[in-house]
């Protein structure tokens, strides 16, 4: 358990991964200050049943624009740790939009503003930043154009992807590459008193305690875990989706356990779930655990184009540091089980 007076600032707590991380920090005994864009978003978190019992350990600070200069100056006062998970979403953005201005620049600026504000606060000891596996694996591999010849390691870095972008998701990939590169360059130049850890999850799935209905559960990456079960296709505008996953609870655990001073700073961790998987494999898992729901709650007959090769990730350091990761079966069981709950 964390010392009771250790305050951790969490950004992005109103999102799928951010909320799971905020909840895990509270469960582990931290005092949490959540940075939100508005009081309305704070109210949504305050009333969430899964964290109500931690209300005395949770406070909020409004940061309406995370890319504004000095955006986090007030938010970081008195905190020891920062879990930075806020990042622009691509929902509603199209190729006609300015992807550099709406996707890439905000991801970079939001991360740098956290670092700059933290450098002014002497008490900050560590910042953990949620990056992505796409900042490690080259885009040619992610799109199925080039098979890898080795298992990717957390120390590797993907090359920049110049525009124009063939799909919005490719601009998202570049946003993660650029944010990681700029953050590491800033740390190298400024040499702050705190250290930084980067977490690189694969496609994240699992129970979403923010979801109040089926549409909210299907939003974001959970759709790719549910699509075959719901009779839909799990693919992107850039082609079939790479077969790589991680459970949201493992992502939350890695972020929060990274705050422990027994974990060395200034390093990266890849998060890719245990065992083999295919997106269509969700159908067999659903049939195994929820046979009575087939044909009543969902058809269980979707098809996903197979990815042409596996993308191996070296998880050895992650497992040694944070413990065993969940399997694809456990993740699918969790999200499909919640889908059945919400359908009732």
Coordinates of C-alpha atoms in Angstrom, one line a residue:
X1 CA 0.0 0.0 0.0
X2 CA 1.1 3.5 -0.7
X3 CA 2.0 6.0 2.1
X4 CA -1.3 7.8 2.9
X5 CA 0.1 11.2 2.3
X6 CA 1.6 10.5 -1.2
X7 CA -0.5 12.5 -3.7
X8 CA -0.6 11.4 -7.3
X9 CA -1.9 13.6 -10.1
X10 CA -3.8 11.6 -12.7
X11 CA -4.5 13.1 -16.2
X12 CA -6.9 11.4 -18.6
X13 CA -9.0 9.9 -15.8
X14 CA -12.2 10.3 -17.7
X15 CA -11.0 7.8 -20.4
X16 CA -11.1 4.0 -20.5
X17 CA -7.4 3.4 -19.5
X18 CA -7.2 6.5 -17.4
X19 CA -10.1 5.6 -15.2
X20 CA -8.9 2.1 -14.6
X21 CA -5.5 3.6 -13.6
X22 CA -7.1 6.2 -11.3
X23 CA -9.2 3.4 -9.7
X24 CA -6.1 1.2 -9.2
X25 CA -4.2 4.1 -7.6
X26 CA -7.0 4.6 -5.1
X27 CA -7.2 0.9 -4.4
X28 CA -3.5 0.8 -3.7
X29 CA -3.9 3.6 -1.1
X30 CA -2.7 6.7 -3.0
X31 CA -4.4 10.1 -2.5
X32 CA -5.4 11.0 -6.0
X33 CA -5.9 14.4 -7.6
X34 CA -7.6 14.0 -11.0
X35 CA -7.1 16.6 -13.6
X36 CA -10.3 17.1 -15.6
X37 CA -11.4 19.5 -18.3
X38 CA -14.6 20.6 -16.6
X39 CA -16.6 20.3 -13.3
X40 CA -19.1 18.3 -15.2
X41 CA -16.5 15.6 -15.9
X42 CA -15.5 15.7 -12.3
X43 CA -19.1 15.1 -11.3
X44 CA -19.2 12.1 -13.6
X45 CA -16.3 10.5 -11.8
X46 CA -17.5 11.4 -8.3
X47 CA -20.7 9.5 -8.8
X48 CA -19.2 6.4 -10.4
X49 CA -20.2 3.5 -8.1
X50 CA -16.8 1.7 -8.5
X51 CA -14.9 4.5 -6.7
X52 CA -17.5 6.0 -4.4
X53 CA -16.0 4.4 -1.3
X54 CA -12.7 6.3 -2.0
X55 CA -14.3 9.7 -2.1
X56 CA -12.2 11.0 0.9
X57 CA -9.0 10.2 -1.1
X58 CA -10.0 11.7 -4.4
X59 CA -10.0 15.4 -5.4
X60 CA -10.2 17.3 -8.7
X61 CA -8.5 20.1 -10.4
X62 CA -9.9 21.7 -13.6
X63 CA -7.4 21.9 -16.5
X64 CA -9.6 23.1 -19.4
X65 CA -6.9 23.0 -22.1
X66 CA -3.9 20.6 -21.6
X67 CA -1.9 22.2 -24.4
X68 CA -2.1 25.8 -23.0
X69 CA 1.2 27.3 -21.6
X70 CA 1.5 26.5 -17.9
X71 CA -1.6 24.3 -18.1
X72 CA -0.6 22.1 -15.1
X73 CA 1.2 24.7 -12.9
X74 CA -1.6 24.6 -10.3
X75 CA -2.4 20.9 -10.7
X76 CA 1.1 19.7 -9.8
X77 CA 1.4 21.7 -6.6
X78 CA 2.0 19.3 -3.7
X79 CA 2.1 16.1 -5.7
X80 CA 4.8 13.5 -5.5
X81 CA 3.8 11.5 -8.6
X82 CA 2.1 12.1 -11.9
X83 CA 0.3 9.5 -14.0
X84 CA -0.1 11.1 -17.4
X85 CA -2.7 9.4 -19.6
X86 CA -4.5 12.3 -21.3
X87 CA -4.1 12.3 -25.0
X88 CA -6.2 13.6 -27.9
X89 CA -8.8 11.1 -29.3
X90 CA -9.4 10.7 -33.1
X91 CA -13.2 10.2 -32.7
X92 CA -15.0 12.5 -35.2
X93 CA -11.8 13.5 -37.0
X94 CA -11.5 12.8 -40.7
X95 CA -8.8 13.0 -43.4
X96 CA -10.2 16.4 -44.4
X97 CA -9.1 17.8 -41.0
X98 CA -5.7 19.2 -40.2
X99 CA -4.3 16.1 -38.6
X100 CA -1.0 17.7 -37.5
X101 CA -2.9 20.4 -35.6
X102 CA -5.7 18.3 -34.2
X103 CA -4.0 15.0 -33.4
X104 CA -0.2 15.2 -33.4
X105 CA 0.6 18.6 -32.0
X106 CA -1.8 18.3 -29.0
X107 CA -0.3 14.9 -28.0
X108 CA 3.2 16.4 -28.0
X109 CA 2.2 19.7 -26.3
X110 CA 0.1 18.0 -23.6
X111 CA 3.0 15.8 -22.6
X112 CA 5.5 18.6 -22.6
X113 CA 3.3 20.9 -20.6
X114 CA 3.1 18.2 -17.9
X115 CA 6.9 17.9 -17.8
X116 CA 7.4 21.7 -17.8
X117 CA 5.0 22.3 -14.9
X118 CA 6.4 19.4 -12.9
X119 CA 9.9 20.8 -13.2
X120 CA 8.7 23.8 -11.2
X121 CA 7.5 21.7 -8.3
X122 CA 10.4 20.4 -6.2
X123 CA 8.3 17.6 -4.6
X124 CA 7.7 15.7 -7.9
X125 CA 9.7 12.5 -7.9
X126 CA 8.4 10.5 -10.8
X127 CA 6.1 10.8 -13.9
X128 CA 4.7 7.8 -15.6
X129 CA 3.5 8.5 -19.2
X130 CA 1.1 6.3 -21.2
X131 CA 2.6 5.9 -24.6
X132 CA 1.8 3.0 -27.0
X133 CA 3.3 0.0 -28.7
X134 CA 2.9 1.9 -31.9
X135 CA 5.8 4.1 -30.8
X136 CA 8.0 1.1 -30.8
X137 CA 6.8 -1.1 -33.7
X138 CA 7.5 0.4 -37.2
X139 CA 4.4 1.5 -39.1
X140 CA 5.3 -0.9 -41.9
X141 CA 4.8 -3.8 -39.5
X142 CA 1.7 -2.4 -37.9
X143 CA 0.0 -2.2 -41.4
X144 CA 1.1 -5.7 -42.4
X145 CA 3.6 -4.5 -45.1
X146 CA 6.7 -5.8 -43.5
X147 CA 7.1 -8.9 -41.2
X148 CA 9.3 -8.5 -38.2
X149 CA 12.5 -10.5 -37.9
X150 CA 12.7 -10.3 -34.1
X151 CA 10.7 -9.7 -30.9
X152 CA 10.3 -6.0 -30.3
X153 CA 11.9 -4.7 -27.1
X154 CA 10.8 -1.7 -25.0
X155 CA 14.1 0.2 -25.8
X156 CA 13.3 0.3 -29.5
X157 CA 11.8 3.4 -31.1
X158 CA 9.7 3.6 -34.3
X159 CA 10.7 6.0 -37.0
X160 CA 8.6 9.1 -37.7
X161 CA 5.7 8.7 -40.2
X162 CA 5.6 11.8 -42.4
X163 CA 2.3 13.1 -43.9
X164 CA 0.1 13.1 -45.8
X165 CA -1.5 10.3 -43.9
X166 CA -3.5 7.5 -45.6
X167 CA -5.8 7.1 -42.6
X168 CA -6.5 9.0 -39.4
X169 CA -5.1 6.0 -37.4
X170 CA -1.7 6.6 -39.0
X171 CA -1.7 10.2 -37.7
X172 CA -2.5 8.8 -34.3
X173 CA 0.5 6.5 -34.6
X174 CA 2.7 9.5 -35.5
X175 CA 1.3 11.4 -32.5
X176 CA 2.5 8.7 -30.1
X177 CA 5.9 8.5 -31.9
X178 CA 6.3 12.3 -31.7
X179 CA 5.2 12.6 -28.1
X180 CA 7.6 9.9 -26.9
X181 CA 10.5 11.4 -28.9
X182 CA 9.9 14.9 -27.7
X183 CA 9.5 13.8 -24.1
X184 CA 12.7 11.9 -24.1
X185 CA 14.5 14.8 -25.8
X186 CA 13.2 17.2 -23.1
X187 CA 14.4 15.0 -20.3
X188 CA 17.8 14.6 -21.9
X189 CA 18.1 18.4 -22.3
X190 CA 16.6 19.6 -19.0
X191 CA 17.7 16.8 -16.7
X192 CA 14.9 17.3 -14.2
X193 CA 15.0 16.2 -10.6
X194 CA 12.3 13.6 -11.3
X195 CA 12.5 10.6 -13.5
X196 CA 10.2 9.4 -16.2
X197 CA 8.8 6.0 -17.1
X198 CA 7.0 5.2 -20.4
X199 CA 4.3 2.5 -20.6
X200 CA 3.6 1.1 -24.1
X201 CA 0.4 -0.9 -24.2
X202 CA -1.0 -2.9 -27.2
X203 CA -4.7 -2.7 -28.1
X204 CA -6.4 -2.4 -24.7
X205 CA -9.6 -4.3 -23.8
X206 CA -11.5 -5.4 -20.8
X207 CA -14.1 -4.3 -18.3
X208 CA -14.9 -0.5 -18.6
X209 CA -16.4 0.7 -15.3
X210 CA -17.2 4.1 -17.0
X211 CA -19.5 2.5 -19.5
X212 CA -23.2 3.0 -18.6
X213 CA -24.7 1.4 -21.7
X214 CA -23.8 -0.8 -24.6
X215 CA -22.8 2.1 -26.9
X216 CA -20.3 3.4 -24.4
X217 CA -18.9 -0.1 -23.9
X218 CA -18.3 -0.5 -27.6
X219 CA -16.6 2.9 -27.9
X220 CA -12.8 2.8 -28.4
X221 CA -10.6 -0.2 -28.5
X222 CA -13.1 -2.5 -26.8
X223 CA -15.0 -2.6 -30.1
X224 CA -12.2 -4.8 -31.6
X225 CA -12.6 -7.3 -28.9
X226 CA -16.4 -7.3 -29.3
X227 CA -16.8 -7.0 -33.0
X228 CA -16.6 -10.7 -33.9
X229 CA -19.1 -11.6 -31.1
X230 CA -21.5 -8.9 -32.3
X231 CA -21.4 -10.1 -35.9
X232 CA -19.2 -7.2 -37.1
X233 CA -15.8 -6.8 -38.7
X234 CA -12.8 -5.6 -36.7
X235 CA -10.6 -3.7 -39.1
X236 CA -9.3 -0.2 -39.7
X237 CA -9.2 2.1 -42.7
X238 CA -5.5 1.1 -42.9
X239 CA -6.4 -2.6 -43.2
X240 CA -6.6 -5.6 -40.9
X241 CA -5.8 -4.9 -37.2
X242 CA -2.5 -6.3 -35.9
X243 CA -3.2 -9.2 -33.5
X244 CA -1.8 -7.7 -30.3
X245 CA -3.7 -7.0 -27.0
X246 CA -3.4 -6.2 -23.3
X247 CA -6.0 -6.2 -20.6
X248 CA -6.9 -2.8 -19.2
X249 CA -6.3 -4.0 -15.6
X250 CA -2.7 -4.9 -16.5
X251 CA -2.2 -1.5 -18.0
X252 CA -3.5 0.2 -14.9
X253 CA -1.4 -2.1 -12.7
X254 CA 1.8 -1.3 -14.7
X255 CA 1.2 2.5 -14.4
X256 CA 0.6 2.4 -10.6
X257 CA 3.3 -0.1 -9.7
X258 CA 5.7 2.0 -11.7
X259 CA 5.4 4.6 -8.9
X260 CA 7.2 2.3 -6.5
X261 CA 10.8 3.5 -6.0
X262 CA 12.0 -0.2 -6.3
X263 CA 11.3 0.2 -10.0
X264 CA 14.1 2.1 -11.6
X265 CA 13.2 5.3 -13.4
X266 CA 13.9 6.5 -16.9
X267 CA 12.9 3.3 -18.7
X268 CA 10.1 1.9 -20.8
X269 CA 7.8 -1.1 -20.5
X270 CA 6.0 -2.9 -23.3
X271 CA 2.6 -4.4 -22.5
X272 CA 1.4 -7.2 -24.7
X273 CA -0.9 -9.9 -23.3
X274 CA 0.1 -13.5 -22.7
X275 CA -0.4 -16.3 -25.3
X276 CA -1.5 -16.5 -28.9
X277 CA -4.6 -14.6 -30.1
X278 CA -6.7 -13.7 -33.1
X279 CA -9.6 -11.3 -33.1
X280 CA -11.9 -14.0 -34.4
X281 CA -10.9 -16.1 -31.4
X282 CA -13.3 -14.1 -29.3
X283 CA -16.2 -16.1 -30.8
X284 CA -14.9 -19.4 -29.3
X285 CA -14.3 -17.7 -26.0
X286 CA -17.8 -16.3 -25.9
X287 CA -19.3 -19.7 -26.8
X288 CA -17.3 -21.4 -24.1
X289 CA -18.3 -19.0 -21.3
X290 CA -21.7 -17.6 -22.4
X291 CA -23.4 -20.2 -24.6
X292 CA -26.9 -19.2 -23.6
X293 CA -26.3 -15.6 -24.8
X294 CA -25.6 -16.7 -28.4
X295 CA -28.6 -15.8 -30.6
X296 CA -30.2 -13.9 -27.8
X297 CA -27.7 -11.2 -26.8
X298 CA -25.3 -11.4 -29.7
X299 CA -25.0 -13.5 -32.9
X300 CA -21.4 -14.5 -32.4
X301 CA -20.8 -14.7 -36.2
X302 CA -18.5 -11.7 -37.1
X303 CA -15.5 -12.1 -39.4
X304 CA -12.2 -10.3 -39.2
X305 CA -9.6 -10.4 -41.9
X306 CA -6.5 -12.1 -40.4
X307 CA -3.3 -10.2 -40.0
X308 CA -0.6 -11.6 -42.2
X309 CA 1.9 -12.4 -39.5
X310 CA 2.5 -12.2 -35.7
X311 CA 4.1 -9.2 -34.1
X312 CA 6.2 -10.6 -31.2
X313 CA 6.9 -8.5 -28.2
X314 CA 9.5 -9.2 -25.5
X315 CA 7.5 -8.9 -22.3
X316 CA 10.2 -10.4 -20.1
X317 CA 11.1 -7.2 -18.3
X318 CA 7.4 -6.3 -17.8
X319 CA 6.4 -9.7 -16.3
X320 CA 9.5 -9.7 -14.1
X321 CA 8.6 -6.2 -12.8
X322 CA 4.8 -6.3 -12.6
X323 CA 3.9 -10.0 -12.6
X324 CA 1.9 -12.3 -14.9
X325 CA -0.3 -10.7 -17.5
X326 CA -3.8 -11.7 -18.4
X327 CA -4.6 -13.9 -21.3
X328 CA -6.8 -13.0 -24.3
X329 CA -9.5 -15.4 -23.0
X330 CA -9.6 -13.5 -19.6
X331 CA -9.9 -10.1 -21.4
X332 CA -12.6 -11.2 -23.8
X333 CA -14.5 -13.0 -21.0
X334 CA -14.5 -9.7 -19.0
X335 CA -15.7 -7.4 -21.8
X336 CA -18.3 -9.9 -23.1
X337 CA -19.6 -10.5 -19.6
X338 CA -20.0 -6.8 -19.1
X339 CA -21.8 -6.5 -22.5
X340 CA -24.3 -9.1 -21.2
X341 CA -24.7 -7.3 -17.9
X342 CA -25.5 -4.0 -19.7
X343 CA -27.8 -5.6 -22.2
X344 CA -30.1 -6.6 -19.3

